[in-house]
């Protein structure tokens, strides 16, 4: 089998690479992780450039994505489907685990449950090294495989050899950051760049007074705060014949803490404190390495990559509650109830296991893979075919079936899963107006077996201004190792995995119009996504605190999205976006939580385009009927960012987020926040 995959990968590279470089006019990033003309970018997409991120005053990838059309990064309390203080990453309402995050086209090791995947991943990237962020909206299982059901976020880093170096700092309400990116000028053929970043995340508190599973939460939540560090090494060798070889190595670690609100419950006249002054500490360490070879000839664009990523996580939790025996046998308990010793002892053991006074977990995630593809252009056809293979492993305490006594070391178990795929697509320019793109992917995954994934796109250009595009595609998500094998006792619940889970699958249909004429550009699209075999928890019979992963849901997410931009003056641009989303759980005919029915954004940007001038942006983000914890929330945030330039070397930044000081504790919206910073380039 290894020989088969090796032969397939080697076949992706042409035997001879000529000196002539083949380029395409008017390039935009497409769903095929390459470049095509505008008329063949079938799936709705958006590219955030370095200049866009600068105008926003973004300090991290979460802030950079906050104005992207169709992307939702909301947070929520510890009982929500998002990890407390982290950010969900939804595209068109699909779950965070159904959105694929890539760095320079490859996957990274990450936590793998629906409430943790992608939640902390975006915090690990050094934005000073990011050249652009490509966002694809819609299912693209053909090109990317598992998890690309809602869309793809591909973070593209700067290649060495630009000769541009920078260093700076940023202070703010939420975090303080110091960073540098060193890319010395050179004549080649070898270029080397280094980057570094240190961030101190400040503690912010949020009031909580709510009920969940008959538990009353009362107090303050303090999401993750602490230190994050990043270091990167990036080398590139230019063969001077249209091909390059790039080696990247990145290191990230963080040491963060959280504090939780108190929790209690009343049962049969007894008031029991479940958690008090609870706090946790988490250490994460990540290594990412990749070796990429890519190039172009007159008729070929090819690439191949080998990558490896690993993530180590260690967490501890302390609970300051009194012993349950002391609480229940207090003078306030009715004497008749204390006589039920047998039932009481069983209850105490269960509570001790679910709400431990001290607990720890250890996890080790790895992913390694190899991929390659080649695009051959002949006449009216551009044929892309590629192959990829990767293996993921997870070893940790949460995969062990052991019941931890509270002392000593926990048992650890490990599992892995492997997949391989081959895909092919043909961009066929039928005539000067019509383009057709059929695609298919064949994939075999050790967790669910064989799967075929088709897709098709159609583009018709009415004239130089208007183009109609429509696409149909399927997506899927393989059940993760945690969803198959986990055994978790945490935060008052027990969750068990299910080795018999099926893959989640979706089909997505999208159609829309694009218009561009001088100063004005607009798009409008309608989309419909149907999802089957959604993996979710199911309450075990007779217990409200024991759950198991099952394929039990079907969902439909449909809506309308639009965007318009207009150049008011040479220095002023206005942009507006709107998304209507109707996301429903078809299994129970209810709304899907953590989603907004209406989302709108209006932004006014200014750029003096002068060496000693100003640039910046003011924007208003509006959400209506955001469904969270059985309530609908509506709010508006107004944000301001501007930069003062002193030549090409120095730039000062200042901004205010949430100018109107809107606060929603349940959604971790803190209120008005400031930031200021300085950057130097050389």
XYZ file of C-alpha atoms in Angstrom:
682
model
C 0.000 0.000 0.000
C 2.853 2.387 0.808
C 4.285 1.850 -2.675
C 0.923 2.739 -4.231
C 0.732 6.041 -2.368
C 4.361 6.867 -3.080
C 3.875 6.246 -6.795
C 0.748 8.416 -6.838
C 2.535 11.283 -5.147
C 5.606 11.132 -7.360
C 3.377 11.240 -10.429
C 2.224 14.711 -9.429
C 5.546 16.308 -10.373
C 6.588 16.917 -13.982
C 9.881 15.463 -15.071
C 11.297 18.759 -16.258
C 10.726 22.244 -14.858
C 11.333 24.891 -17.470
C 12.669 28.346 -16.781
C 9.550 30.135 -18.044
C 7.087 31.137 -15.290
C 3.405 30.799 -16.177
C 1.069 33.360 -14.566
C -2.655 33.962 -14.717
C -4.263 37.400 -14.883
C -6.533 38.755 -12.162
C -5.816 36.043 -9.604
C -7.949 35.330 -6.539
C -7.694 32.491 -4.069
C -10.077 29.637 -4.784
C -11.330 26.529 -3.041
C -8.619 24.464 -4.646
C -5.845 25.988 -2.569
C -4.333 27.421 -5.729
C -4.986 30.373 -7.989
C -7.468 30.822 -10.786
C -9.071 33.658 -12.702
C -12.001 35.422 -11.094
C -14.586 33.690 -13.267
C -13.533 30.251 -11.967
C -13.609 31.024 -8.215
C -16.899 29.187 -7.791
C -17.281 29.002 -4.009
C -17.931 32.298 -2.189
C -14.669 33.480 -0.673
C -12.931 36.432 0.926
C -9.282 37.376 1.341
C -8.075 39.519 4.239
C -4.798 41.220 3.339
C -2.098 42.523 5.643
C -3.357 46.049 4.930
C -6.922 45.075 5.896
C -5.713 43.704 9.225
C -3.641 46.814 9.860
C -6.614 49.148 9.298
C -8.642 47.129 11.822
C -5.868 47.308 14.376
C -6.021 43.520 14.692
C -3.597 41.943 17.149
C -4.566 38.306 16.573
C -6.396 36.134 14.046
C -9.688 36.281 16.004
C -9.765 40.078 15.686
C -8.712 39.862 12.025
C -11.669 37.589 11.198
C -14.244 39.675 13.068
C -15.422 41.596 9.948
C -15.378 38.638 7.533
C -18.709 37.886 5.865
C -20.466 34.781 7.192
C -17.971 34.150 10.037
C -19.129 34.036 13.672
C -16.599 34.086 16.522
C -18.911 34.452 19.524
C -17.895 33.236 22.954
C -19.956 32.060 25.901
C -20.112 30.812 29.462
C -18.630 27.576 30.795
C -21.883 25.675 30.257
C -22.232 26.605 26.583
C -21.039 24.551 23.624
C -17.969 26.768 23.426
C -15.125 26.379 25.875
C -15.298 29.155 28.449
C -13.598 32.264 27.150
C -12.632 30.771 23.803
C -14.180 31.626 20.456
C -16.308 29.396 18.288
C -15.425 29.472 14.587
C -18.610 29.120 12.557
C -18.984 29.752 8.836
C -22.586 30.086 7.678
C -23.713 28.602 10.991
C -21.850 25.297 10.729
C -20.236 24.091 13.972
C -16.642 24.991 14.833
C -15.587 21.372 14.375
C -17.033 21.531 10.832
C -14.733 24.394 9.848
C -11.234 23.490 8.682
C -8.309 25.689 9.756
C -5.090 25.414 7.752
C -1.718 27.128 7.861
C -0.103 27.407 4.428
C -2.428 24.632 3.284
C -1.741 21.983 5.932
C -3.496 20.785 9.096
C -2.346 21.321 12.669
C -2.647 19.097 15.722
C -5.533 20.294 17.871
C -7.999 19.214 20.516
C -10.738 17.173 18.914
C -14.130 17.471 20.595
C -17.015 19.594 19.297
C -16.557 21.922 22.294
C -12.780 22.304 21.918
C -11.707 21.909 18.251
C -10.589 25.257 16.766
C -11.570 27.032 19.998
C -8.005 27.848 21.046
C -6.216 27.240 17.744
C -6.620 30.789 16.411
C -4.831 32.230 19.440
C -1.551 30.526 18.510
C -0.582 32.446 15.378
C 1.785 35.359 15.157
C -0.096 37.967 13.116
C 3.093 39.848 12.221
C 4.051 36.793 10.137
C 0.652 36.521 8.384
C 0.476 37.782 4.794
C -3.216 37.084 4.195
C -6.131 34.972 5.419
C -8.298 33.176 2.859
C -11.853 32.281 3.847
C -13.975 29.874 1.808
C -17.699 29.718 2.576
C -19.461 26.465 1.776
C -18.723 22.734 1.762
C -15.481 21.831 -0.005
C -14.892 18.216 0.921
C -13.572 17.557 -2.593
C -10.492 19.738 -2.177
C -9.834 19.495 1.543
C -11.430 16.337 2.904
C -12.729 15.955 6.448
C -14.044 18.969 8.439
C -14.446 21.318 5.448
C -18.246 21.119 5.744
C -18.911 24.758 6.539
C -15.828 26.219 4.952
C -12.084 26.711 5.228
C -9.833 29.306 6.874
C -6.346 29.158 5.361
C -3.750 31.348 7.078
C -0.956 32.162 4.635
C 2.342 33.284 6.118
C 4.940 35.551 4.519
C 7.572 33.734 2.505
C 11.206 34.563 3.293
C 12.945 36.834 0.838
C 10.750 39.945 1.065
C 13.526 41.848 2.818
C 10.976 43.467 5.162
C 11.550 43.196 8.910
C 9.429 44.624 11.719
C 9.127 44.844 15.492
C 6.503 46.374 17.707
C 4.300 46.269 20.750
C 0.638 46.611 21.549
C -1.045 47.451 24.852
C -4.735 46.967 25.465
C -7.648 46.163 27.726
C -7.492 42.486 26.834
C -3.805 41.769 26.218
C -0.302 43.180 25.913
C 1.954 41.951 23.105
C 5.589 42.306 22.072
C 6.654 40.895 18.673
C 9.270 40.900 15.910
C 9.724 39.470 12.385
C 13.237 39.455 10.933
C 13.586 38.801 7.189
C 16.996 40.141 6.096
C 17.566 41.286 2.548
C 19.619 38.955 0.429
C 20.424 38.023 -3.156
C 19.527 34.386 -2.637
C 19.141 31.670 -3.533
C 18.642 30.914 0.190
C 16.495 33.111 2.448
C 15.878 32.782 6.183
C 13.349 34.561 8.425
C 12.754 34.364 12.183
C 9.759 35.539 14.202
C 8.851 35.859 17.873
C 5.916 36.961 19.964
C 5.056 37.208 23.675
C 1.502 38.001 24.787
C 0.145 38.535 28.288
C -3.620 38.025 28.331
C -5.294 40.052 31.069
C -8.005 38.630 33.354
C -11.550 39.876 32.656
C -14.485 38.889 34.879
C -18.113 38.221 33.923
C -21.086 37.947 36.279
C -23.042 34.712 36.146
C -26.408 33.884 37.732
C -28.082 31.034 35.841
C -29.454 27.494 36.069
C -28.400 24.448 34.038
C -29.300 20.790 34.727
C -30.845 21.951 38.063
C -27.510 23.461 39.067
C -27.423 27.113 40.113
C -24.307 29.010 38.967
C -23.763 32.186 40.977
C -20.613 34.292 40.934
C -18.000 35.440 38.444
C -16.319 33.636 35.537
C -12.806 34.686 34.577
C -11.840 33.215 31.169
C -8.308 32.222 30.177
C -5.576 34.663 31.167
C -1.823 34.280 31.340
C 1.213 34.082 29.038
C 1.455 32.937 25.395
C 4.774 32.630 23.549
C 5.587 31.971 19.907
C 8.828 31.459 17.935
C 9.199 30.630 14.250
C 11.971 29.752 11.806
C 11.288 29.904 8.058
C 13.766 29.055 5.310
C 13.299 29.112 1.530
C 15.573 27.964 -1.290
C 14.879 29.358 -4.766
C 16.061 27.036 -7.539
C 15.795 29.939 -10.027
C 13.758 27.817 -12.452
C 10.260 28.593 -11.180
C 10.416 26.195 -8.222
C 11.167 26.650 -4.501
C 11.751 24.506 -1.430
C 10.476 25.863 1.905
C 11.137 24.562 5.427
C 9.116 25.945 8.350
C 9.332 25.224 12.058
C 7.051 26.913 14.615
C 6.886 26.660 18.397
C 4.072 27.833 20.658
C 3.424 27.512 24.370
C 0.999 29.004 26.834
C 0.411 28.937 30.567
C -3.095 30.174 31.322
C -5.558 30.106 34.211
C -9.328 30.313 34.586
C -11.680 30.923 37.514
C -15.256 29.692 37.702
C -18.445 30.871 39.378
C -19.746 28.918 42.369
C -22.330 26.188 41.766
C -24.896 24.569 44.031
C -28.123 22.572 43.915
C -31.105 21.798 46.117
C -32.384 18.228 46.377
C -34.983 16.935 48.846
C -34.528 19.981 51.057
C -30.738 19.756 51.098
C -28.577 22.594 49.748
C -25.304 21.214 48.389
C -22.349 23.350 47.248
C -20.851 21.608 44.197
C -18.040 23.993 43.330
C -16.622 26.924 45.257
C -13.693 29.176 44.400
C -12.920 26.760 41.561
C -9.949 27.531 39.358
C -7.874 25.765 36.730
C -4.499 26.039 35.084
C -3.613 24.826 31.573
C -0.283 24.380 29.811
C -0.191 23.874 26.032
C 2.941 23.284 23.960
C 2.832 22.926 20.178
C 5.437 22.152 17.477
C 4.681 22.462 13.764
C 7.075 21.609 10.949
C 6.581 21.414 7.182
C 8.661 20.943 4.036
C 7.046 22.259 0.837
C 8.209 22.033 -2.768
C 6.284 24.006 -5.378
C 6.764 25.491 -8.795
C 5.366 26.408 -12.202
C 6.169 25.774 -15.823
C 4.425 26.967 -18.977
C 1.636 24.444 -18.512
C 1.941 23.117 -14.960
C 1.550 24.378 -11.398
C 2.645 21.716 -8.913
C 3.303 21.362 -5.213
C 4.151 18.681 -2.666
C 4.391 18.804 1.108
C 5.377 16.757 4.124
C 4.248 18.043 7.529
C 4.219 17.114 11.210
C 2.402 18.778 14.110
C 2.151 17.910 17.799
C 0.291 19.396 20.758
C 0.867 18.607 24.426
C -1.681 19.712 27.001
C -1.673 19.493 30.784
C -4.453 20.912 32.971
C -5.247 20.996 36.683
C -8.463 21.979 38.463
C -8.957 22.917 42.131
C -12.357 23.046 43.838
C -12.574 24.704 47.262
C -15.923 23.188 48.280
C -16.393 21.519 51.663
C -16.618 17.723 51.821
C -20.073 16.548 50.830
C -20.359 14.478 54.028
C -19.799 17.612 56.094
C -22.362 19.526 54.038
C -25.082 16.889 54.183
C -24.560 15.977 57.858
C -24.731 19.588 58.964
C -27.284 20.650 61.649
C -29.582 22.072 58.968
C -30.360 18.686 57.380
C -33.632 17.032 58.501
C -32.796 14.038 60.746
C -35.090 11.725 58.759
C -32.954 12.184 55.656
C -29.635 11.451 57.347
C -30.788 7.954 58.204
C -30.801 6.947 54.545
C -27.114 6.058 54.756
C -26.941 3.542 51.912
C -28.479 5.801 49.271
C -26.611 8.751 50.717
C -23.216 7.067 50.469
C -23.807 6.207 46.793
C -24.841 9.785 46.095
C -21.757 11.159 47.843
C -19.436 8.907 45.833
C -21.055 10.054 42.603
C -20.825 13.725 43.562
C -17.185 13.303 44.615
C -16.387 11.825 41.210
C -18.230 14.494 39.222
C -17.149 17.520 41.292
C -13.645 16.555 42.365
C -11.729 18.719 44.824
C -8.633 18.276 42.639
C -8.177 16.745 39.234
C -5.746 16.767 36.341
C -5.636 15.683 32.718
C -2.859 15.097 30.229
C -3.186 14.864 26.435
C -0.810 14.410 23.508
C -2.051 14.978 19.937
C -0.049 14.298 16.778
C -0.720 14.566 13.074
C 1.672 13.852 10.221
C 0.953 13.749 6.549
C 2.079 14.029 2.951
C 0.265 15.639 0.037
C 0.838 16.680 -3.547
C -1.037 18.040 -6.534
C -0.511 19.176 -10.093
C -2.573 21.501 -12.288
C -2.106 20.973 -16.024
C -3.406 23.664 -18.375
C -4.082 22.657 -21.966
C -6.316 24.729 -24.220
C -9.692 25.307 -22.564
C -9.071 22.804 -19.746
C -7.169 23.084 -16.462
C -6.988 19.635 -14.903
C -6.066 19.423 -11.214
C -5.356 16.120 -9.560
C -3.845 15.403 -6.195
C -3.384 12.910 -3.425
C -2.882 13.108 0.324
C -2.337 10.869 3.324
C -2.295 11.674 7.029
C -2.403 9.942 10.387
C -3.690 11.406 13.660
C -3.031 10.014 17.136
C -4.215 11.006 20.596
C -2.881 9.657 23.879
C -4.253 10.902 27.180
C -5.958 10.409 30.493
C -9.409 11.131 29.071
C -9.261 8.003 26.914
C -8.738 5.742 29.929
C -11.685 3.816 31.409
C -10.127 4.020 34.864
C -12.122 5.612 37.689
C -9.607 7.957 39.270
C -9.339 7.776 43.052
C -7.958 11.295 43.395
C -4.412 10.295 44.290
C -1.425 9.090 42.267
C -1.151 9.070 38.485
C -3.967 8.398 36.062
C -3.822 5.699 33.440
C -3.324 6.897 29.860
C -4.518 5.247 26.663
C -3.964 6.056 23.005
C -5.753 5.632 19.682
C -5.078 6.639 16.098
C -6.822 6.967 12.757
C -5.527 7.143 9.197
C -6.948 8.415 5.923
C -5.824 8.614 2.325
C -7.468 10.343 -0.623
C -7.226 11.072 -4.327
C -9.116 13.933 -6.003
C -9.462 15.352 -9.495
C -11.189 18.399 -10.998
C -11.415 20.020 -14.422
C -11.859 23.741 -14.974
C -13.404 23.761 -18.440
C -13.793 27.090 -20.244
C -16.673 26.054 -22.486
C -16.611 29.423 -24.240
C -15.700 33.026 -23.472
C -18.648 33.348 -21.062
C -19.301 29.895 -19.607
C -17.012 27.906 -17.283
C -17.789 24.488 -15.802
C -15.954 22.747 -12.938
C -16.716 19.076 -12.157
C -14.787 17.472 -9.263
C -14.655 14.230 -7.320
C -12.749 12.943 -4.293
C -12.265 9.335 -3.233
C -11.289 8.916 0.408
C -10.767 6.035 2.784
C -10.690 6.705 6.524
C -9.959 4.062 9.148
C -12.823 5.392 11.313
C -15.661 5.035 8.801
C -14.389 3.329 5.625
C -14.687 4.483 2.010
C -16.438 7.656 0.854
C -16.923 9.341 -2.527
C -17.406 13.115 -2.573
C -18.659 14.895 -5.741
C -18.879 18.616 -6.478
C -19.616 20.893 -9.439
C -19.500 24.596 -10.199
C -20.854 26.747 -13.005
C -19.988 30.336 -13.903
C -21.600 32.513 -16.581
C -20.317 35.994 -17.397
C -23.147 38.148 -18.777
C -20.808 41.051 -19.533
C -17.688 42.745 -18.157
C -19.605 43.761 -15.022
C -21.946 40.920 -14.030
C -21.250 37.217 -13.403
C -23.583 34.471 -12.182
C -22.116 31.569 -10.214
C -23.614 28.440 -8.747
C -22.046 25.472 -7.012
C -23.015 22.154 -5.479
C -20.778 20.169 -3.187
C -20.641 17.602 -0.457
C -18.712 17.732 2.779
C -18.006 15.323 5.581
C -16.361 15.077 8.977
C -14.807 11.912 10.311
C -15.652 11.154 13.958
C -12.717 12.234 16.076
C -10.737 9.975 18.379
C -12.349 11.619 21.414
C -15.846 11.111 20.038
C -15.092 7.424 19.574
C -13.156 6.584 22.742
C -13.372 9.334 25.385
C -14.365 8.690 29.007
C -14.702 12.062 30.710
C -15.865 13.049 34.197
C -15.801 16.826 34.275
C -17.862 19.830 35.355
C -20.641 17.641 36.718
C -21.151 15.324 33.728
C -19.827 12.023 32.419
C -19.320 11.667 28.655
C -18.446 8.386 26.911
C -17.311 7.833 23.337
C -18.877 5.553 20.739
C -16.582 3.494 18.438
C -19.499 2.837 16.045
C -20.062 6.470 15.026
C -20.632 7.260 11.353
C -19.134 10.221 9.534
C -21.133 13.447 9.470
C -22.110 14.347 5.906
C -23.518 17.438 4.243
C -24.606 18.705 0.888
C -24.356 22.382 0.051
C -25.968 24.407 -2.737
C -25.019 27.998 -3.467
C -26.031 30.461 -6.194
C -25.445 34.169 -6.591
C -24.567 37.225 -8.661
C -21.431 39.370 -8.677
C -21.196 42.916 -10.022
C -18.204 45.205 -10.422
C -18.313 48.503 -12.243
C -15.779 51.222 -11.511
C -16.221 52.380 -7.921
C -18.972 49.895 -7.031
C -18.820 46.164 -6.357
C -21.482 43.915 -4.863
C -22.364 40.267 -4.430
C -25.502 38.475 -3.301
C -25.807 34.735 -2.647
C -28.384 32.245 -1.457
C -27.207 29.055 0.231
C -28.785 25.864 1.534
C -26.862 23.276 3.567
C -28.331 19.976 4.769
C -26.412 17.906 7.318
C -26.943 14.261 8.282
C -25.598 12.036 11.053
C -24.610 14.974 13.246
C -22.572 13.746 16.191
C -23.973 14.929 19.507
C -24.408 13.897 23.125
C -27.335 11.717 24.105
C -28.516 11.519 27.690
C -28.234 8.027 29.114
C -31.465 6.468 30.401
C -32.199 7.359 34.016
C -29.429 9.951 34.413
C -29.249 13.676 33.652
C -25.474 13.720 34.148
C -24.324 10.815 31.949
C -24.017 11.198 28.187
C -22.765 9.262 25.175
C -21.792 10.372 21.673
C -24.255 9.242 18.995
C -25.299 10.134 15.427
C -28.678 11.550 16.312
C -29.255 14.820 14.533
C -30.113 16.238 11.163
C -29.835 19.942 10.486
C -30.517 22.454 7.755
C -28.850 25.843 7.481
C -30.034 28.173 4.775
C -29.916 31.864 4.226
C -28.994 34.911 2.230
C -25.772 36.892 2.301
C -24.694 40.035 0.525
C -21.829 42.484 0.366
C -21.409 45.901 -1.222
C -18.430 48.256 -1.388
C -18.194 51.740 -2.855
C -15.223 54.073 -3.293
C -16.631 57.399 -2.064
C -13.420 59.281 -2.820
C -9.881 58.218 -3.695
C -9.135 57.904 0.031
C -12.514 56.796 1.406
C -14.273 53.437 0.972
C -17.514 52.211 2.494
C -18.379 48.515 2.824
C -21.500 46.777 4.054
C -22.325 43.101 4.647
C -25.466 41.260 5.703
C -26.267 37.617 6.474
C -29.649 36.068 7.174
C -29.298 32.596 8.678
C -32.012 30.082 9.479
C -30.334 27.168 11.253
C -32.618 24.391 12.488
C -32.248 21.031 14.153
C -34.544 18.933 11.935
C -34.517 16.053 14.428
C -36.362 18.155 17.025
C -37.577 21.077 14.844
C -35.773 23.629 17.008
C -33.342 26.461 16.324
C -29.650 25.648 16.482
C -28.008 27.524 19.388
C -25.080 29.971 19.357
C -26.186 31.492 16.050
C -27.532 34.860 15.007
C -30.523 35.084 12.668
C -29.449 38.511 11.370
C -25.865 39.786 11.169
C -24.872 43.086 9.555
C -21.720 45.193 9.357
C -21.025 48.673 7.959
C -17.451 49.940 7.727
C -15.906 53.228 6.591
C -12.194 53.037 5.714
C -9.709 55.834 5.116
C -6.198 55.709 3.676
C -4.341 58.928 2.924
C -1.853 56.928 0.807
C 0.826 59.332 1.962
C 4.122 58.387 3.652
C 3.317 60.625 6.633
C -0.450 60.293 6.550
C -3.253 58.522 8.386
C -5.237 55.347 7.788
C -7.975 53.642 9.718
C -11.488 52.327 9.923
C -14.706 52.772 11.874
C -17.219 49.954 11.732
C -20.480 48.913 13.299
C -21.334 45.221 13.840
C -24.964 44.333 14.523
C -26.445 41.013 15.627
C -30.116 40.277 16.082
C -31.748 37.164 17.574
C -28.539 35.474 18.662
C -29.900 32.283 20.225
C -27.965 31.269 23.346
C -29.064 29.315 26.445
C -32.742 29.493 25.369
C -32.650 33.283 24.983
C -32.379 35.671 22.036
C -29.828 38.484 22.296
C -29.630 41.597 20.116
C -26.786 44.096 20.259
C -24.620 46.498 18.276
C -20.909 47.191 18.619
C -19.160 50.265 17.190
C -15.382 50.059 16.782
C -12.699 52.552 15.811
C -9.089 52.057 14.732
C -6.576 54.443 13.158
C -2.861 54.506 12.360
C -0.413 57.383 12.055
C 2.520 56.796 9.693
C 5.954 58.404 9.832
C 7.450 57.430 6.503
C 7.848 53.743 5.770
C 9.501 52.941 9.088
C 7.210 53.951 11.949
C 3.480 53.450 12.528
C 1.497 54.225 15.678
C -1.918 52.611 16.236
C -4.810 53.443 18.523
C -8.362 52.212 18.757
C -11.495 51.614 20.779
C -13.617 48.486 20.534
C -17.275 48.572 21.583
C -17.488 52.355 21.812
C -21.088 52.229 23.097
C -19.945 50.101 26.067
C -22.418 47.274 25.448
C -22.019 44.529 28.079
C -23.465 41.006 27.987
C -21.958 38.787 30.664
C -23.476 35.562 29.322
C -21.741 36.079 25.962
C -18.507 37.411 27.482
C -18.945 40.828 25.907
C -16.937 42.923 28.330
C -17.750 46.447 27.241
C -15.551 49.254 25.956
C -11.907 48.295 25.384
C -8.906 50.322 24.224
C -5.641 49.467 22.512
C -2.495 51.351 21.471
C 0.719 50.253 19.812
C 3.812 51.114 17.827
C 5.574 49.280 14.979
C 8.918 49.857 13.294
C 9.937 48.407 9.906
C 13.373 48.215 8.348
